[in-house]
Amino acid sequence: MKNQYFYSFCFFLFAMATSSLKAQGCSDAGFCTVNSLKPHQNDSISVQKNQLKIGFSVGKADNEITAYSQYAEYNRQINSKFAINAKVTSLSQVGNNINTFGLSDIYLSTNYRLNKNLSFTLGTKIPLTDGNKTKNGGALPMDYQASLGTFDLIVGAGYQIKKLQLVAALQQPLTQNNNQFVAENYSVNSPLRIFIRLRILNEAVTFYSEYLILSKLQTSFRLLLDC
């Protein structure tokens, strides 16, 4: 039976790999930080019934932009099979004499553990902005937007082999954003002239910190390298 689940998981990976996909690096479009899709240690914290977390990251992006991301997250373990997760995020960007801040997205997800090795995740991302923030009447590029501005469907599966955890996930936008940025609308001396329309923020190196408020206090630091 265990082999059957493993083969099913491998088929899931194969089906995703053979599809025609357009993707980006993990600058947190969503599923990279969904609680059930992140690696977990098998300790007492991981199985607590209620978890409340706050976290932040600092990232250096393209075009001399520094991004500061914040979030608050609640996890509820309903029983040994089901868990639910809710997270709200915000983002600020600084660079080229432009400072922006705004609420980003709400992430809602549920996780079902079929057995001790195999689990499935289903969720959605709800934008809190349309991805078309403006400054002085002009639309800003995606590099300065707090959210991609899309409603997304998130599905994933995880398989654990002893201490090795394998996770595959797909985040599919169900709508398009409303970004109206056109570089040619800015003067040739404007730093925004070199930006590309609908460019997605790419955080190459990120300092990440997470605080677990309920249960017991825990701080973790990770360096994320984006390809």
PDB file of C-alpha atoms in Angstrom:
ATOM      1  CA  MET A   1       0.000   0.000   0.000  1.00  0.00           C
ATOM      2  CA  LYS A   2       2.858   2.385   0.841  1.00  0.00           C
ATOM      3  CA  ASN A   3       4.383   1.798  -2.604  1.00  0.00           C
ATOM      4  CA  GLN A   4       1.035   2.612  -4.195  1.00  0.00           C
ATOM      5  CA  TYR A   5       0.975   6.041  -2.526  1.00  0.00           C
ATOM      6  CA  PHE A   6       4.570   6.683  -3.542  1.00  0.00           C
ATOM      7  CA  TYR A   7       3.845   5.796  -7.174  1.00  0.00           C
ATOM      8  CA  SER A   8       0.788   8.048  -7.118  1.00  0.00           C
ATOM      9  CA  PHE A   9       2.923  10.917  -5.880  1.00  0.00           C
ATOM     10  CA  CYS A  10       5.512  10.283  -8.611  1.00  0.00           C
ATOM     11  CA  PHE A  11       2.724  10.300 -11.214  1.00  0.00           C
ATOM     12  CA  PHE A  12       1.562  13.653  -9.848  1.00  0.00           C
ATOM     13  CA  LEU A  13       5.077  15.051 -10.330  1.00  0.00           C
ATOM     14  CA  PHE A  14       5.281  13.609 -13.850  1.00  0.00           C
ATOM     15  CA  ALA A  15       1.900  15.047 -14.839  1.00  0.00           C
ATOM     16  CA  MET A  16       2.977  18.514 -13.716  1.00  0.00           C
ATOM     17  CA  ALA A  17       6.345  18.257 -15.454  1.00  0.00           C
ATOM     18  CA  THR A  18       4.825  17.283 -18.813  1.00  0.00           C
ATOM     19  CA  SER A  19       2.458  20.250 -18.877  1.00  0.00           C
ATOM     20  CA  SER A  20       3.331  23.507 -20.604  1.00  0.00           C
ATOM     21  CA  LEU A  21       3.971  25.895 -17.724  1.00  0.00           C
ATOM     22  CA  LYS A  22       5.158  29.470 -17.306  1.00  0.00           C
ATOM     23  CA  ALA A  23       6.659  30.008 -13.880  1.00  0.00           C
ATOM     24  CA  GLN A  24       8.811  32.283 -11.770  1.00  0.00           C
ATOM     25  CA  GLY A  25      11.268  31.884  -8.945  1.00  0.00           C
ATOM     26  CA  CYS A  26      10.058  31.736  -5.378  1.00  0.00           C
ATOM     27  CA  SER A  27       9.584  35.407  -4.570  1.00  0.00           C
ATOM     28  CA  ASP A  28       6.478  34.236  -2.700  1.00  0.00           C
ATOM     29  CA  ALA A  29       3.775  34.263  -5.298  1.00  0.00           C
ATOM     30  CA  GLY A  30       2.103  32.048  -2.724  1.00  0.00           C
ATOM     31  CA  PHE A  31       2.632  28.363  -2.217  1.00  0.00           C
ATOM     32  CA  CYS A  32       6.318  28.593  -1.253  1.00  0.00           C
ATOM     33  CA  THR A  33       5.276  29.769   2.207  1.00  0.00           C
ATOM     34  CA  VAL A  34       1.945  27.972   2.664  1.00  0.00           C
ATOM     35  CA  ASN A  35       2.368  26.249   6.036  1.00  0.00           C
ATOM     36  CA  SER A  36       1.507  22.721   4.892  1.00  0.00           C
ATOM     37  CA  LEU A  37       3.925  22.954   1.941  1.00  0.00           C
ATOM     38  CA  LYS A  38       6.941  24.061   3.980  1.00  0.00           C
ATOM     39  CA  PRO A  39       9.369  21.512   5.472  1.00  0.00           C
ATOM     40  CA  HIS A  40       8.504  20.684   9.086  1.00  0.00           C
ATOM     41  CA  GLN A  41      10.467  19.090  11.844  1.00  0.00           C
ATOM     42  CA  ASN A  42       8.881  16.214  13.713  1.00  0.00           C
ATOM     43  CA  ASP A  43       8.812  17.974  17.059  1.00  0.00           C
ATOM     44  CA  SER A  44       6.186  19.029  19.551  1.00  0.00           C
ATOM     45  CA  ILE A  45       5.727  22.426  17.913  1.00  0.00           C
ATOM     46  CA  SER A  46       4.674  20.908  14.595  1.00  0.00           C
ATOM     47  CA  VAL A  47       1.669  19.100  16.094  1.00  0.00           C
ATOM     48  CA  GLN A  48       0.304  21.882  18.295  1.00  0.00           C
ATOM     49  CA  LYS A  49      -3.428  22.440  17.865  1.00  0.00           C
ATOM     50  CA  ASN A  50      -3.145  26.206  17.474  1.00  0.00           C
ATOM     51  CA  GLN A  51      -0.278  28.262  16.112  1.00  0.00           C
ATOM     52  CA  LEU A  52      -0.095  32.018  15.627  1.00  0.00           C
ATOM     53  CA  LYS A  53       2.938  33.349  13.767  1.00  0.00           C
ATOM     54  CA  ILE A  54       4.285  36.669  12.612  1.00  0.00           C
ATOM     55  CA  GLY A  55       7.180  37.008  10.235  1.00  0.00           C
ATOM     56  CA  PHE A  56       9.108  39.373   8.016  1.00  0.00           C
ATOM     57  CA  SER A  57      11.673  39.283   5.251  1.00  0.00           C
ATOM     58  CA  VAL A  58      14.065  41.775   3.721  1.00  0.00           C
ATOM     59  CA  GLY A  59      15.034  41.232   0.115  1.00  0.00           C
ATOM     60  CA  LYS A  60      17.229  42.943  -2.447  1.00  0.00           C
ATOM     61  CA  ALA A  61      15.405  43.046  -5.776  1.00  0.00           C
ATOM     62  CA  ASP A  62      16.224  44.137  -9.316  1.00  0.00           C
ATOM     63  CA  ASN A  63      16.550  47.798 -10.296  1.00  0.00           C
ATOM     64  CA  GLU A  64      17.983  48.918  -6.930  1.00  0.00           C
ATOM     65  CA  ILE A  65      14.811  48.077  -4.997  1.00  0.00           C
ATOM     66  CA  THR A  66      14.713  46.773  -1.436  1.00  0.00           C
ATOM     67  CA  ALA A  67      11.551  44.885  -0.432  1.00  0.00           C
ATOM     68  CA  TYR A  68      10.237  44.476   3.117  1.00  0.00           C
ATOM     69  CA  SER A  69       7.550  41.828   3.583  1.00  0.00           C
ATOM     70  CA  GLN A  70       5.455  41.163   6.690  1.00  0.00           C
ATOM     71  CA  TYR A  71       2.792  38.602   7.535  1.00  0.00           C
ATOM     72  CA  ALA A  72       0.564  37.216  10.257  1.00  0.00           C
ATOM     73  CA  GLU A  73      -0.533  33.572  10.143  1.00  0.00           C
ATOM     74  CA  TYR A  74      -2.870  31.274  12.038  1.00  0.00           C
ATOM     75  CA  ASN A  75      -2.757  27.458  11.858  1.00  0.00           C
ATOM     76  CA  ARG A  76      -5.389  25.144  13.321  1.00  0.00           C
ATOM     77  CA  GLN A  77      -4.938  21.372  13.590  1.00  0.00           C
ATOM     78  CA  ILE A  78      -8.548  20.153  13.614  1.00  0.00           C
ATOM     79  CA  ASN A  79      -7.703  16.475  14.066  1.00  0.00           C
ATOM     80  CA  SER A  80      -5.007  14.014  13.031  1.00  0.00           C
ATOM     81  CA  LYS A  81      -6.119  14.279   9.374  1.00  0.00           C
ATOM     82  CA  PHE A  82      -7.251  17.858   8.763  1.00  0.00           C
ATOM     83  CA  ALA A  83      -5.605  21.235   9.312  1.00  0.00           C
ATOM     84  CA  ILE A  84      -6.512  24.744   8.136  1.00  0.00           C
ATOM     85  CA  ASN A  85      -4.321  27.801   7.610  1.00  0.00           C
ATOM     86  CA  ALA A  86      -4.954  31.522   7.126  1.00  0.00           C
ATOM     87  CA  LYS A  87      -2.337  34.161   6.394  1.00  0.00           C
ATOM     88  CA  VAL A  88      -2.411  37.872   5.553  1.00  0.00           C
ATOM     89  CA  THR A  89       0.615  39.606   4.037  1.00  0.00           C
ATOM     90  CA  SER A  90       1.856  43.120   3.352  1.00  0.00           C
ATOM     91  CA  LEU A  91       4.759  44.501   1.355  1.00  0.00           C
ATOM     92  CA  SER A  92       6.754  47.699   1.111  1.00  0.00           C
ATOM     93  CA  GLN A  93       9.361  48.608  -1.498  1.00  0.00           C
ATOM     94  CA  VAL A  94      12.024  51.315  -1.432  1.00  0.00           C
ATOM     95  CA  GLY A  95      14.212  52.407  -4.327  1.00  0.00           C
ATOM     96  CA  ASN A  96      14.719  55.029  -7.042  1.00  0.00           C
ATOM     97  CA  ASN A  97      13.219  57.709  -4.749  1.00  0.00           C
ATOM     98  CA  ILE A  98       9.957  55.773  -4.621  1.00  0.00           C
ATOM     99  CA  ASN A  99       8.510  54.358  -1.385  1.00  0.00           C
ATOM    100  CA  THR A 100       5.402  52.174  -1.396  1.00  0.00           C
ATOM    101  CA  PHE A 101       3.490  50.109   1.147  1.00  0.00           C
ATOM    102  CA  GLY A 102       0.264  48.126   1.031  1.00  0.00           C
ATOM    103  CA  LEU A 103      -1.615  45.037   2.121  1.00  0.00           C
ATOM    104  CA  SER A 104      -0.867  42.189  -0.267  1.00  0.00           C
ATOM    105  CA  ASP A 105      -2.944  39.000  -0.120  1.00  0.00           C
ATOM    106  CA  ILE A 106      -4.959  36.646   2.032  1.00  0.00           C
ATOM    107  CA  TYR A 107      -4.024  32.956   1.788  1.00  0.00           C
ATOM    108  CA  LEU A 108      -6.539  30.312   2.852  1.00  0.00           C
ATOM    109  CA  SER A 109      -5.658  26.622   2.699  1.00  0.00           C
ATOM    110  CA  THR A 110      -6.569  23.231   4.084  1.00  0.00           C
ATOM    111  CA  ASN A 111      -4.370  20.188   4.424  1.00  0.00           C
ATOM    112  CA  TYR A 112      -5.445  16.543   4.440  1.00  0.00           C
ATOM    113  CA  ARG A 113      -3.009  13.881   5.653  1.00  0.00           C
ATOM    114  CA  LEU A 114      -3.867  10.549   4.056  1.00  0.00           C
ATOM    115  CA  ASN A 115      -1.307   8.720   6.165  1.00  0.00           C
ATOM    116  CA  LYS A 116       1.974   9.485   7.937  1.00  0.00           C
ATOM    117  CA  ASN A 117       3.766   9.782   4.583  1.00  0.00           C
ATOM    118  CA  LEU A 118       1.323  11.400   2.139  1.00  0.00           C
ATOM    119  CA  SER A 119      -0.602  14.670   2.425  1.00  0.00           C
ATOM    120  CA  PHE A 120      -2.556  16.983   0.101  1.00  0.00           C
ATOM    121  CA  THR A 121      -3.131  20.735   0.182  1.00  0.00           C
ATOM    122  CA  LEU A 122      -5.872  22.846  -1.399  1.00  0.00           C
ATOM    123  CA  GLY A 123      -5.987  26.614  -1.075  1.00  0.00           C
ATOM    124  CA  THR A 124      -6.529  30.012  -2.632  1.00  0.00           C
ATOM    125  CA  LYS A 125      -4.880  33.418  -2.746  1.00  0.00           C
ATOM    126  CA  ILE A 126      -7.170  36.441  -2.502  1.00  0.00           C
ATOM    127  CA  PRO A 127      -5.594  39.768  -3.535  1.00  0.00           C
ATOM    128  CA  LEU A 128      -6.107  42.871  -1.420  1.00  0.00           C
ATOM    129  CA  THR A 129      -5.087  45.152  -4.301  1.00  0.00           C
ATOM    130  CA  ASP A 130      -5.494  45.062  -8.082  1.00  0.00           C
ATOM    131  CA  GLY A 131      -1.767  45.397  -8.809  1.00  0.00           C
ATOM    132  CA  ASN A 132      -2.132  48.881 -10.287  1.00  0.00           C
ATOM    133  CA  LYS A 133      -0.826  51.258  -7.624  1.00  0.00           C
ATOM    134  CA  THR A 134      -0.062  54.717  -9.009  1.00  0.00           C
ATOM    135  CA  LYS A 135       2.170  57.657  -8.086  1.00  0.00           C
ATOM    136  CA  ASN A 136       1.524  61.214  -9.269  1.00  0.00           C
ATOM    137  CA  GLY A 137      -1.097  59.869 -11.650  1.00  0.00           C
ATOM    138  CA  GLY A 138       1.201  57.336 -13.312  1.00  0.00           C
ATOM    139  CA  ALA A 139       0.918  53.559 -12.960  1.00  0.00           C
ATOM    140  CA  LEU A 140       3.873  51.926 -11.204  1.00  0.00           C
ATOM    141  CA  PRO A 141       5.536  48.722 -12.497  1.00  0.00           C
ATOM    142  CA  MET A 142       4.961  45.382 -10.787  1.00  0.00           C
ATOM    143  CA  ASP A 143       8.215  45.840  -8.882  1.00  0.00           C
ATOM    144  CA  TYR A 144       6.381  48.393  -6.698  1.00  0.00           C
ATOM    145  CA  GLN A 145       3.075  46.555  -6.345  1.00  0.00           C
ATOM    146  CA  ALA A 146       2.161  44.930  -3.027  1.00  0.00           C
ATOM    147  CA  SER A 147       0.388  42.035  -4.754  1.00  0.00           C
ATOM    148  CA  LEU A 148       0.279  40.321  -8.132  1.00  0.00           C
ATOM    149  CA  GLY A 149      -3.408  41.261  -8.041  1.00  0.00           C
ATOM    150  CA  THR A 150      -4.715  37.851  -9.101  1.00  0.00           C
ATOM    151  CA  PHE A 151      -7.091  35.319  -7.563  1.00  0.00           C
ATOM    152  CA  ASP A 152      -5.126  32.046  -7.501  1.00  0.00           C
ATOM    153  CA  LEU A 153      -5.864  28.372  -6.954  1.00  0.00           C
ATOM    154  CA  ILE A 154      -3.205  26.456  -4.990  1.00  0.00           C
ATOM    155  CA  VAL A 155      -2.919  22.654  -5.006  1.00  0.00           C
ATOM    156  CA  GLY A 156      -0.082  20.554  -3.678  1.00  0.00           C
ATOM    157  CA  ALA A 157       1.051  17.173  -2.423  1.00  0.00           C
ATOM    158  CA  GLY A 158       3.778  16.139  -0.021  1.00  0.00           C
ATOM    159  CA  TYR A 159       5.471  12.817   0.573  1.00  0.00           C
ATOM    160  CA  GLN A 160       7.852  12.029   3.426  1.00  0.00           C
ATOM    161  CA  ILE A 161      10.491   9.287   3.365  1.00  0.00           C
ATOM    162  CA  LYS A 162      12.019   9.131   6.835  1.00  0.00           C
ATOM    163  CA  LYS A 163      13.632  12.590   7.200  1.00  0.00           C
ATOM    164  CA  LEU A 164      13.326  13.474   3.506  1.00  0.00           C
ATOM    165  CA  GLN A 165      10.284  15.565   2.541  1.00  0.00           C
ATOM    166  CA  LEU A 166       9.218  15.911  -1.102  1.00  0.00           C
ATOM    167  CA  VAL A 167       6.674  18.589  -2.030  1.00  0.00           C
ATOM    168  CA  ALA A 168       5.112  19.490  -5.382  1.00  0.00           C
ATOM    169  CA  ALA A 169       2.624  22.317  -5.809  1.00  0.00           C
ATOM    170  CA  LEU A 170       0.894  24.325  -8.497  1.00  0.00           C
ATOM    171  CA  GLN A 171      -0.390  27.889  -8.176  1.00  0.00           C
ATOM    172  CA  GLN A 172      -2.747  28.790 -11.013  1.00  0.00           C
ATOM    173  CA  PRO A 173      -4.012  32.372 -11.494  1.00  0.00           C
ATOM    174  CA  LEU A 174      -7.760  32.423 -12.189  1.00  0.00           C
ATOM    175  CA  THR A 175      -7.819  36.132 -13.099  1.00  0.00           C
ATOM    176  CA  GLN A 176      -5.434  38.716 -14.531  1.00  0.00           C
ATOM    177  CA  ASN A 177      -4.279  41.833 -12.737  1.00  0.00           C
ATOM    178  CA  ASN A 178      -5.028  45.390 -13.814  1.00  0.00           C
ATOM    179  CA  ASN A 179      -1.488  46.773 -14.062  1.00  0.00           C
ATOM    180  CA  GLN A 180      -1.383  49.635 -16.590  1.00  0.00           C
ATOM    181  CA  PHE A 181       2.307  50.517 -16.396  1.00  0.00           C
ATOM    182  CA  VAL A 182       3.915  51.545 -19.699  1.00  0.00           C
ATOM    183  CA  ALA A 183       7.566  52.588 -19.521  1.00  0.00           C
ATOM    184  CA  GLU A 184       7.226  54.869 -22.550  1.00  0.00           C
ATOM    185  CA  ASN A 185       4.789  57.055 -20.584  1.00  0.00           C
ATOM    186  CA  TYR A 186       7.686  58.235 -18.416  1.00  0.00           C
ATOM    187  CA  SER A 187      10.390  60.692 -19.467  1.00  0.00           C
ATOM    188  CA  VAL A 188      13.727  59.391 -20.715  1.00  0.00           C
ATOM    189  CA  ASN A 189      15.342  60.665 -17.497  1.00  0.00           C
ATOM    190  CA  SER A 190      12.979  58.698 -15.248  1.00  0.00           C
ATOM    191  CA  PRO A 191      14.403  55.567 -13.552  1.00  0.00           C
ATOM    192  CA  LEU A 192      11.117  53.838 -14.431  1.00  0.00           C
ATOM    193  CA  ARG A 193      11.923  54.111 -18.123  1.00  0.00           C
ATOM    194  CA  ILE A 194      13.989  50.907 -17.988  1.00  0.00           C
ATOM    195  CA  PHE A 195      11.313  48.835 -16.241  1.00  0.00           C
ATOM    196  CA  ILE A 196       9.435  46.141 -18.128  1.00  0.00           C
ATOM    197  CA  ARG A 197       5.651  46.046 -18.070  1.00  0.00           C
ATOM    198  CA  LEU A 198       4.129  43.334 -15.842  1.00  0.00           C
ATOM    199  CA  ARG A 199       7.539  42.347 -14.530  1.00  0.00           C
ATOM    200  CA  ILE A 200       7.285  40.202 -11.389  1.00  0.00           C
ATOM    201  CA  LEU A 201       9.329  41.152  -8.338  1.00  0.00           C
ATOM    202  CA  ASN A 202      12.300  38.817  -8.036  1.00  0.00           C
ATOM    203  CA  GLU A 203      13.887  38.716  -4.596  1.00  0.00           C
ATOM    204  CA  ALA A 204      17.316  37.242  -5.208  1.00  0.00           C
ATOM    205  CA  VAL A 205      18.559  37.117  -1.635  1.00  0.00           C
ATOM    206  CA  THR A 206      16.163  37.271   1.288  1.00  0.00           C
ATOM    207  CA  PHE A 207      16.633  37.502   5.037  1.00  0.00           C
ATOM    208  CA  TYR A 208      13.697  35.733   6.654  1.00  0.00           C
ATOM    209  CA  SER A 209      12.531  35.614  10.265  1.00  0.00           C
ATOM    210  CA  GLU A 210       9.494  33.902  11.747  1.00  0.00           C
ATOM    211  CA  TYR A 211       8.106  34.062  15.268  1.00  0.00           C
ATOM    212  CA  LEU A 212       5.778  31.464  16.736  1.00  0.00           C
ATOM    213  CA  ILE A 213       3.575  33.289  19.249  1.00  0.00           C
ATOM    214  CA  LEU A 214       1.354  30.500  20.531  1.00  0.00           C
ATOM    215  CA  SER A 215       2.748  27.298  22.046  1.00  0.00           C
ATOM    216  CA  LYS A 216       6.271  28.531  22.716  1.00  0.00           C
ATOM    217  CA  LEU A 217       8.416  31.253  21.216  1.00  0.00           C
ATOM    218  CA  GLN A 218      10.576  30.144  18.328  1.00  0.00           C
ATOM    219  CA  THR A 219      12.686  32.158  15.933  1.00  0.00           C
ATOM    220  CA  SER A 220      14.081  30.844  12.680  1.00  0.00           C
ATOM    221  CA  PHE A 221      16.385  32.480  10.153  1.00  0.00           C
ATOM    222  CA  ARG A 222      16.708  31.333   6.545  1.00  0.00           C
ATOM    223  CA  LEU A 223      18.623  32.547   3.531  1.00  0.00           C
ATOM    224  CA  LEU A 224      16.591  32.030   0.367  1.00  0.00           C
ATOM    225  CA  LEU A 225      18.398  31.951  -2.953  1.00  0.00           C
ATOM    226  CA  ASP A 226      16.174  32.568  -5.961  1.00  0.00           C
ATOM    227  CA  CYS A 227      17.008  31.255  -9.431  1.00  0.00           C
TER     228      CYS A 227
END
